[in-house]
Coordinates of C-alpha atoms in Angstrom, one line a residue:
X1 CA -3.2 69.9 14.8
X2 CA -3.6 70.3 10.6
X3 CA -6.9 70.4 8.4
X4 CA -6.0 66.5 7.4
X5 CA -5.5 65.4 10.9
X6 CA -8.8 67.3 11.7
X7 CA -10.8 65.5 9.0
X8 CA -9.0 62.7 9.6
X9 CA -9.9 62.6 13.4
X10 CA -13.8 63.3 12.5
X11 CA -14.1 60.2 10.8
X12 CA -13.1 58.0 13.5
X13 CA -15.1 55.9 15.9
X14 CA -14.1 57.5 18.7
X15 CA -15.3 60.9 16.6
X16 CA -18.9 59.9 15.7
X17 CA -19.4 58.2 19.5
X18 CA -18.8 61.4 21.5
X19 CA -20.4 63.3 18.9
X20 CA -23.8 61.5 19.4
X21 CA -23.8 61.5 23.0
X22 CA -22.6 64.7 23.2
X23 CA -25.6 66.0 20.6
X24 CA -28.2 64.5 22.6
X25 CA -26.3 65.3 26.2
X26 CA -26.3 69.3 24.6
X27 CA -30.4 69.5 23.8
X28 CA -31.2 67.4 27.1
X29 CA -29.1 69.9 28.8
X30 CA -30.8 73.2 26.9
X31 CA -34.0 73.0 27.2
X32 CA -33.0 73.1 32.0
X33 CA -30.8 75.6 31.0
X34 CA -32.9 78.0 28.5
X35 CA -36.2 77.6 31.8
X36 CA -33.8 79.0 34.1
X37 CA -35.0 82.2 34.3
X38 CA -38.2 81.3 34.6
X39 CA -37.8 79.4 37.4
X40 CA -35.7 81.8 39.1
X41 CA -38.7 83.9 39.1
X42 CA -41.5 81.6 39.8
X43 CA -39.2 79.5 42.4
X44 CA -37.6 80.8 45.9
X45 CA -34.5 80.0 46.2
X46 CA -35.4 78.0 49.7
X47 CA -37.7 75.3 47.2
X48 CA -34.3 74.9 45.6
X49 CA -32.9 74.5 48.7
X50 CA -35.5 71.3 49.5
X51 CA -34.9 70.3 45.7
X52 CA -31.0 70.1 46.5
X53 CA -31.6 67.8 49.4
X54 CA -34.1 65.4 48.0
X55 CA -31.8 65.2 44.7
X56 CA -27.9 64.7 46.4
X57 CA -29.8 62.5 49.2
X58 CA -30.9 60.1 46.0
X59 CA -27.5 60.6 44.2
X60 CA -25.2 59.7 47.2
X61 CA -27.7 56.4 48.2
X62 CA -27.8 55.2 44.6
X63 CA -24.3 54.7 44.7
X64 CA -24.8 52.2 47.7
X65 CA -28.0 50.4 46.3
X66 CA -26.4 48.2 43.6
X67 CA -22.9 47.6 45.4
X68 CA -21.6 49.4 42.3
X69 CA -22.1 46.3 40.3
X70 CA -23.5 48.7 37.8
X71 CA -19.8 49.4 36.3
X72 CA -18.8 46.2 36.1
X73 CA -21.5 46.1 33.3
X74 CA -19.0 47.0 30.9
X75 CA -16.1 44.6 31.8
X76 CA -17.6 41.1 31.4
X77 CA -16.1 39.3 27.5
X78 CA -19.6 37.4 27.3
X79 CA -22.3 40.0 26.7
X80 CA -24.9 37.2 28.6
X81 CA -23.0 38.3 31.7
X82 CA -23.3 42.0 31.2
X83 CA -27.5 40.9 31.4
X84 CA -26.9 39.1 34.2
X85 CA -25.0 41.8 36.0
X86 CA -27.9 44.2 35.0
X87 CA -30.2 42.1 36.2
X88 CA -28.7 41.8 40.0
X89 CA -28.0 45.5 40.1
X90 CA -31.6 45.6 39.6
X91 CA -32.7 43.5 41.7
X92 CA -30.0 44.6 44.8
X93 CA -31.7 48.6 43.9
X94 CA -35.6 47.5 44.8
X95 CA -34.1 45.7 48.0
X96 CA -32.5 48.8 49.2
X97 CA -34.8 51.6 48.4
X98 CA -37.6 49.4 50.5
X99 CA -34.9 50.1 53.6
X100 CA -34.3 53.5 52.6
X101 CA -38.4 53.9 52.9
X102 CA -38.4 52.2 56.6
X103 CA -35.6 53.8 57.6
X104 CA -37.0 57.4 56.4
X105 CA -40.5 56.4 58.1
X106 CA -39.0 55.5 61.0
X107 CA -37.0 58.5 61.4
X108 CA -39.2 61.6 59.7
X109 CA -39.2 64.0 62.6
X110 CA -35.0 63.5 62.9
X111 CA -34.4 63.7 59.3
X112 CA -36.5 67.5 58.9
X113 CA -34.8 68.6 62.3
X114 CA -31.3 67.5 61.0
X115 CA -31.4 70.0 57.7
X116 CA -33.6 73.0 59.1
X117 CA -36.8 71.6 57.2
X118 CA -40.3 73.7 58.6
X119 CA -43.5 72.4 58.0
X120 CA -44.3 68.6 56.4
X121 CA -41.3 66.8 53.5
X122 CA -43.6 64.2 52.6
X123 CA -41.8 64.1 49.4
X124 CA -38.4 62.6 51.2
X125 CA -40.5 59.6 50.9
X126 CA -39.8 59.6 47.5
X127 CA -36.2 58.9 47.7
X128 CA -37.1 55.5 48.1
X129 CA -38.5 55.2 44.6
X130 CA -35.8 57.6 42.8
X131 CA -33.0 55.2 43.9
X132 CA -34.4 52.3 42.3
X133 CA -35.5 54.2 39.1
X134 CA -31.6 55.9 39.2
X135 CA -30.3 52.6 39.4
X136 CA -32.2 51.0 37.0
X137 CA -30.9 53.7 34.6
X138 CA -27.4 53.5 35.4
X139 CA -27.2 49.9 34.5
X140 CA -29.2 50.6 31.3
X141 CA -27.2 53.4 29.6
X142 CA -23.8 50.7 31.1
X143 CA -25.4 48.4 29.6
X144 CA -26.3 50.0 26.0
X145 CA -22.7 51.5 26.0
X146 CA -21.7 48.7 26.0
X147 CA -22.6 47.4 22.9
X148 CA -22.1 50.6 21.5
X149 CA -25.9 52.2 21.1
X150 CA -24.8 55.5 22.1
X151 CA -27.8 56.9 20.2
X152 CA -30.2 55.2 22.2
X153 CA -28.4 56.7 25.0
X154 CA -28.8 60.3 23.5
X155 CA -32.3 60.0 23.3
X156 CA -32.8 59.1 26.7
X157 CA -31.2 61.7 28.0
X158 CA -33.7 63.8 25.9
X159 CA -36.7 62.5 26.8
X160 CA -35.9 62.7 31.0
X161 CA -34.7 66.3 30.7
X162 CA -37.7 67.2 28.2
X163 CA -40.3 65.2 31.1
X164 CA -38.7 67.0 33.8
X165 CA -38.4 70.3 32.7
X166 CA -42.1 70.4 31.1
X167 CA -43.6 68.8 34.6
X168 CA -41.5 71.6 36.5
X169 CA -41.9 74.4 34.5
X170 CA -46.2 73.5 34.3
X171 CA -46.6 73.4 38.0
X172 CA -44.5 76.2 38.6
X173 CA -47.3 78.5 36.1
X174 CA -50.1 76.9 37.1
X175 CA -50.0 75.4 41.1
X176 CA -47.0 77.4 42.2
X177 CA -46.2 74.5 44.6
X178 CA -43.0 75.7 45.5
X179 CA -40.3 72.5 46.5
X180 CA -42.8 69.7 45.1
X181 CA -43.1 71.1 41.7
X182 CA -39.5 70.8 41.8
X183 CA -39.0 67.4 43.0
X184 CA -42.1 66.4 40.6
X185 CA -40.1 67.0 38.4
X186 CA -37.5 64.9 38.8
X187 CA -39.5 62.1 39.6
X188 CA -41.3 62.2 36.7
X189 CA -38.1 62.7 34.0
X190 CA -36.4 59.2 36.5
X191 CA -39.9 57.6 35.1
X192 CA -39.8 58.2 31.3
X193 CA -36.3 57.5 31.3
X194 CA -37.2 54.1 33.2
X195 CA -40.0 53.4 30.9
X196 CA -38.0 54.1 27.7
X197 CA -34.9 51.8 28.7
X198 CA -37.6 48.9 30.0
X199 CA -39.2 49.2 26.7
X200 CA -35.9 49.1 24.7
X201 CA -34.5 45.9 27.2
X202 CA -37.3 44.0 28.5
X203 CA -37.0 40.7 25.9
X204 CA -33.1 41.2 26.0
X205 CA -33.2 41.4 29.8
X206 CA -35.8 38.7 30.4
X207 CA -33.9 35.9 28.6
X208 CA -34.1 32.6 30.9
X209 CA -30.1 32.1 30.8
X210 CA -30.2 35.5 32.9
X211 CA -31.4 33.7 35.8
X212 CA -29.3 31.1 36.6
X213 CA -28.3 31.8 40.4
X214 CA -25.2 29.7 40.3
X215 CA -23.7 31.6 37.6
X216 CA -24.7 35.0 39.0
X217 CA -23.4 34.1 42.4
X218 CA -20.0 33.9 40.4
X219 CA -19.7 36.4 38.3
X220 CA -20.8 38.6 41.3
X221 CA -17.7 36.5 43.4
X222 CA -15.4 37.7 39.5
X223 CA -15.9 41.4 40.7
X224 CA -16.3 41.6 44.2
X225 CA -13.7 44.0 44.2
X226 CA -16.7 46.6 43.8
X227 CA -18.6 45.8 46.5
X228 CA -15.3 45.5 49.1
X229 CA -13.9 48.8 47.7
X230 CA -15.7 50.8 45.0
X231 CA -18.7 50.7 46.9
X232 CA -16.7 52.9 49.6
X233 CA -14.8 55.3 47.2
X234 CA -18.3 55.8 45.5
X235 CA -20.2 56.7 48.4
X236 CA -17.5 59.0 49.7
X237 CA -16.7 60.8 46.6
X238 CA -20.2 61.2 46.3
X239 CA -20.6 62.6 48.9
X240 CA -17.5 64.9 49.2
X241 CA -19.5 66.7 46.3
X242 CA -23.0 66.8 48.0
X243 CA -21.0 67.5 50.9
X244 CA -22.0 72.0 50.8
X245 CA -26.2 70.7 49.9
X246 CA -26.4 68.7 53.7
X247 CA -23.9 70.9 55.5
X248 CA -25.4 74.6 54.1
X249 CA -28.4 72.6 54.8
X250 CA -27.7 71.9 58.3
X251 CA -25.1 75.0 59.4
X252 CA -27.4 77.8 57.4
X253 CA -30.4 77.7 56.1
X254 CA -32.6 76.5 53.0
X255 CA -32.1 80.0 51.1
X256 CA -28.0 79.7 51.8
X257 CA -28.3 76.4 49.9
X258 CA -31.0 77.0 47.8
X259 CA -28.4 79.6 46.2
X260 CA -25.7 77.3 46.0
X261 CA -27.6 74.5 44.4
X262 CA -29.2 76.8 42.0
X263 CA -25.5 78.0 40.3
X264 CA -24.1 75.0 40.6
X265 CA -26.9 73.3 38.7
X266 CA -26.4 75.3 36.0
X267 CA -23.0 75.7 36.2
X268 CA -22.6 71.7 36.5
X269 CA -24.8 71.2 33.2
X270 CA -22.5 72.5 30.1
X271 CA -19.4 71.1 31.6
X272 CA -21.1 67.4 31.8
X273 CA -22.2 67.9 28.7
X274 CA -18.6 68.2 27.2
X275 CA -16.9 65.5 30.1
X276 CA -20.1 62.4 30.3
X277 CA -20.1 62.0 26.8
X278 CA -16.1 61.6 26.4
X279 CA -16.5 59.7 30.1
X280 CA -18.6 57.2 28.1
X281 CA -16.5 56.6 25.4
X282 CA -13.4 56.9 26.7
X283 CA -14.5 53.8 29.4
X284 CA -15.2 51.8 26.9
X285 CA -12.0 52.8 24.8
X286 CA -10.1 52.1 27.4
X287 CA -11.3 49.1 28.3
X288 CA -10.3 47.9 25.4
X289 CA -7.0 49.1 25.8
X290 CA -6.6 47.5 29.4
X291 CA -7.9 44.5 27.8
X292 CA -5.4 44.1 24.8
X293 CA -2.7 44.8 27.8
X294 CA -1.5 48.1 26.4
X295 CA -0.5 51.1 27.9
X296 CA -2.8 53.8 29.0
X297 CA -1.1 56.8 30.2
X298 CA -0.7 58.0 26.8
X299 CA -4.4 58.5 25.6
X300 CA -5.0 59.5 29.4
X301 CA -2.3 62.1 29.0
X302 CA -3.7 63.3 25.6
X303 CA -7.3 63.6 27.3
X304 CA -5.4 65.8 30.1
X305 CA -4.4 68.2 27.6
X306 CA -7.1 68.5 25.5
X307 CA -9.2 69.3 27.9
X308 CA -7.7 71.6 29.5
X309 CA -7.3 73.4 25.8
X310 CA -11.1 73.1 25.4
X311 CA -11.9 74.5 29.1
X312 CA -8.9 76.9 29.9
X313 CA -10.4 80.4 28.2
X314 CA -14.0 79.6 29.3
X315 CA -13.7 79.1 32.9
X316 CA -11.2 81.9 32.7
X317 CA -14.1 84.4 31.2
X318 CA -16.7 82.8 33.6
X319 CA -14.5 83.3 36.8
X320 CA -15.0 87.5 35.7
X321 CA -18.5 87.1 33.9
X322 CA -20.6 84.9 36.2
X323 CA -22.0 87.3 39.4
X324 CA -23.1 89.9 37.3
X325 CA -24.5 87.5 34.5
X326 CA -26.4 85.6 37.2
X327 CA -28.0 89.2 38.4
X328 CA -28.6 90.1 34.4
X329 CA -30.3 86.7 33.6
X330 CA -32.2 85.6 37.1
X331 CA -32.5 88.6 38.8
X332 CA -31.0 91.0 41.8
X333 CA -32.1 87.8 43.8
X334 CA -29.5 85.8 42.9
X335 CA -26.3 87.6 42.9
X336 CA -25.6 85.3 45.6
X337 CA -25.6 82.1 43.9
X338 CA -23.1 83.8 41.0
X339 CA -21.1 84.3 43.6
X340 CA -20.9 81.2 44.9
X341 CA -20.4 79.9 42.2
X342 CA -17.6 82.1 40.8
X343 CA -16.1 80.8 44.6
X344 CA -15.9 76.9 43.7
X345 CA -14.8 77.4 39.5
X346 CA -11.3 76.6 40.2
X347 CA -12.3 73.7 41.7
X348 CA -15.0 72.9 38.9
X349 CA -12.3 73.3 36.6
X350 CA -10.3 70.3 37.8
X351 CA -13.3 68.5 38.3
X352 CA -14.1 69.0 34.7
X353 CA -10.7 67.4 33.4
X354 CA -10.4 64.6 35.9
X355 CA -14.4 63.3 35.0
X356 CA -13.4 61.0 31.9
X357 CA -10.8 59.0 34.1
X358 CA -12.6 58.4 37.1
X359 CA -13.1 55.0 36.3
X360 CA -9.8 54.2 35.7
X361 CA -9.7 52.4 39.0
X362 CA -12.3 50.3 38.1
X363 CA -11.0 48.9 34.8
X364 CA -7.9 48.6 36.4
X365 CA -9.5 46.0 39.7
X366 CA -7.7 49.8 42.1
X367 CA -10.4 50.7 43.6
X368 CA -8.8 50.0 47.3
X369 CA -6.0 52.8 46.3
X370 CA -8.3 55.3 46.7
X371 CA -10.5 54.1 49.7
X372 CA -7.9 56.1 51.8
X373 CA -8.7 58.4 49.2
X374 CA -11.8 59.6 49.3
X375 CA -12.3 59.1 53.1
X376 CA -9.8 62.1 53.7
X377 CA -11.6 63.8 50.8
X378 CA -14.5 63.7 52.7
X379 CA -12.7 64.6 56.0
X380 CA -10.8 67.5 54.6
X381 CA -13.9 69.3 52.8
X382 CA -16.2 68.7 56.1
X383 CA -13.5 70.2 58.2
X384 CA -13.3 73.2 55.7
X385 CA -17.2 74.1 55.5
X386 CA -17.4 73.2 59.5
X387 CA -14.7 75.5 60.0
X388 CA -16.7 78.8 57.6
X389 CA -19.3 77.7 60.5
X390 CA -18.2 77.3 63.7
X391 CA -15.1 80.0 62.9
X392 CA -16.9 82.3 60.7
X393 CA -19.9 81.8 60.5
X394 CA -20.0 83.1 56.7
X395 CA -21.1 80.4 54.2
X396 CA -18.6 82.4 51.2
X397 CA -15.3 81.3 53.5
X398 CA -17.1 77.4 54.0
X399 CA -17.2 77.6 50.1
X400 CA -13.4 78.8 49.3
X401 CA -12.3 76.3 51.8
X402 CA -14.6 73.7 50.0
X403 CA -13.2 74.8 46.7
X404 CA -9.6 74.9 47.6
X405 CA -9.3 71.7 49.1
X406 CA -10.9 69.6 46.5
X407 CA -8.4 71.7 43.7
X408 CA -5.6 70.3 46.1
X409 CA -7.0 66.7 45.9
X410 CA -7.7 66.7 42.2
X411 CA -3.9 67.4 41.6
X412 CA -3.5 64.5 44.3
X413 CA -5.6 62.2 42.0
X414 CA -4.1 63.0 38.7
X415 CA -1.1 61.6 40.3
X416 CA -2.7 58.9 41.5
X417 CA -4.0 57.4 37.7
X418 CA -0.3 58.2 36.2
X419 CA 1.4 55.9 38.6
X420 CA -1.8 53.2 37.5
X421 CA -1.1 53.6 34.2
X422 CA 2.3 55.0 33.5
X423 CA 3.0 50.7 32.7
X424 CA 1.5 47.8 30.6
X425 CA -0.4 45.2 32.7
X426 CA 2.6 42.5 32.4
X427 CA 5.3 44.8 33.6
X428 CA 3.3 45.6 36.9

């Protein structure tokens, strides 16, 4: 690409939208990254292990809460219908969060035993409110992206991480509350973002037209593929990513899970900085291409090639440098964390280049094609982690098998995307 082509590209709406989201994400992610060397010295690996269980639990359950109708917010041609979907997702997630609260209350002791949690872990009750907050925020992000209000989304990310980091750091320095400081930071960030989007959307979402139950019921039926297939796909896919946290806690202990969770959080933040911003804009752009019955594969192929060129060199450098970097930056106690991340870097590379494309099945209403794929992904990852524990009793081998399986299945995903998008809609 020559200089004139670069200048032309930087003036496109697509580039401007990516730049807005990317700048907001950059600032948002820089804050927790900068304070991580401090957090690693005032919180223990076991504290990060408990926090990872908290975050992984509400992240996985969030997929089920609103039956994935939040993803459908981008699809209706009329904005009134999009608002109705937002109201529907918020209502569904509130009901689900109350069910989760009841289940935690009934099986509290059993949960402690399964995940080797010693003492009290009353923070488990906060999972329910986190599910509701996370769903509301995600629905709001889809709604604002649909309207191309990318600046609002970018600001929300900055405000959330600023609040979360401030609470986590302050609590750790003043009170040394253990995992409660880390979990409290997450909750405060969600509450801040919930307040921000509520202020931005309150009047718009409470218009009378949004509460016509008959119209909402028709709308939900139109997108019935989401609860039928996307819930299972989303749940299985998210569970497969969070599986190491659950199984490292159950098979080993909170310290090993904490080493993994701390390193994974640090490496996934800069990756999401780029991939999530591109994904948000691509979702809107690919949806437009789909509605105009254009071929999707050319733009998707171009995206894959561009992302590979961007990250291949940084990933290779990280692979060799990350263990000593962790020792220098975070202290000798965290060398193991760097070694864990070195093991899973090949999978993270494949995950990064696939992230912008994981909305393709939803856009094409082809979620059912991925149901079997995601099912086997979870099964194979579970088996890999279990073999590392049951046969070798070694967390390194568990993660090595987990990473290898992730690479193979991401290659399979690229093949699936190709066959789904190589033709125009009316050619299928």
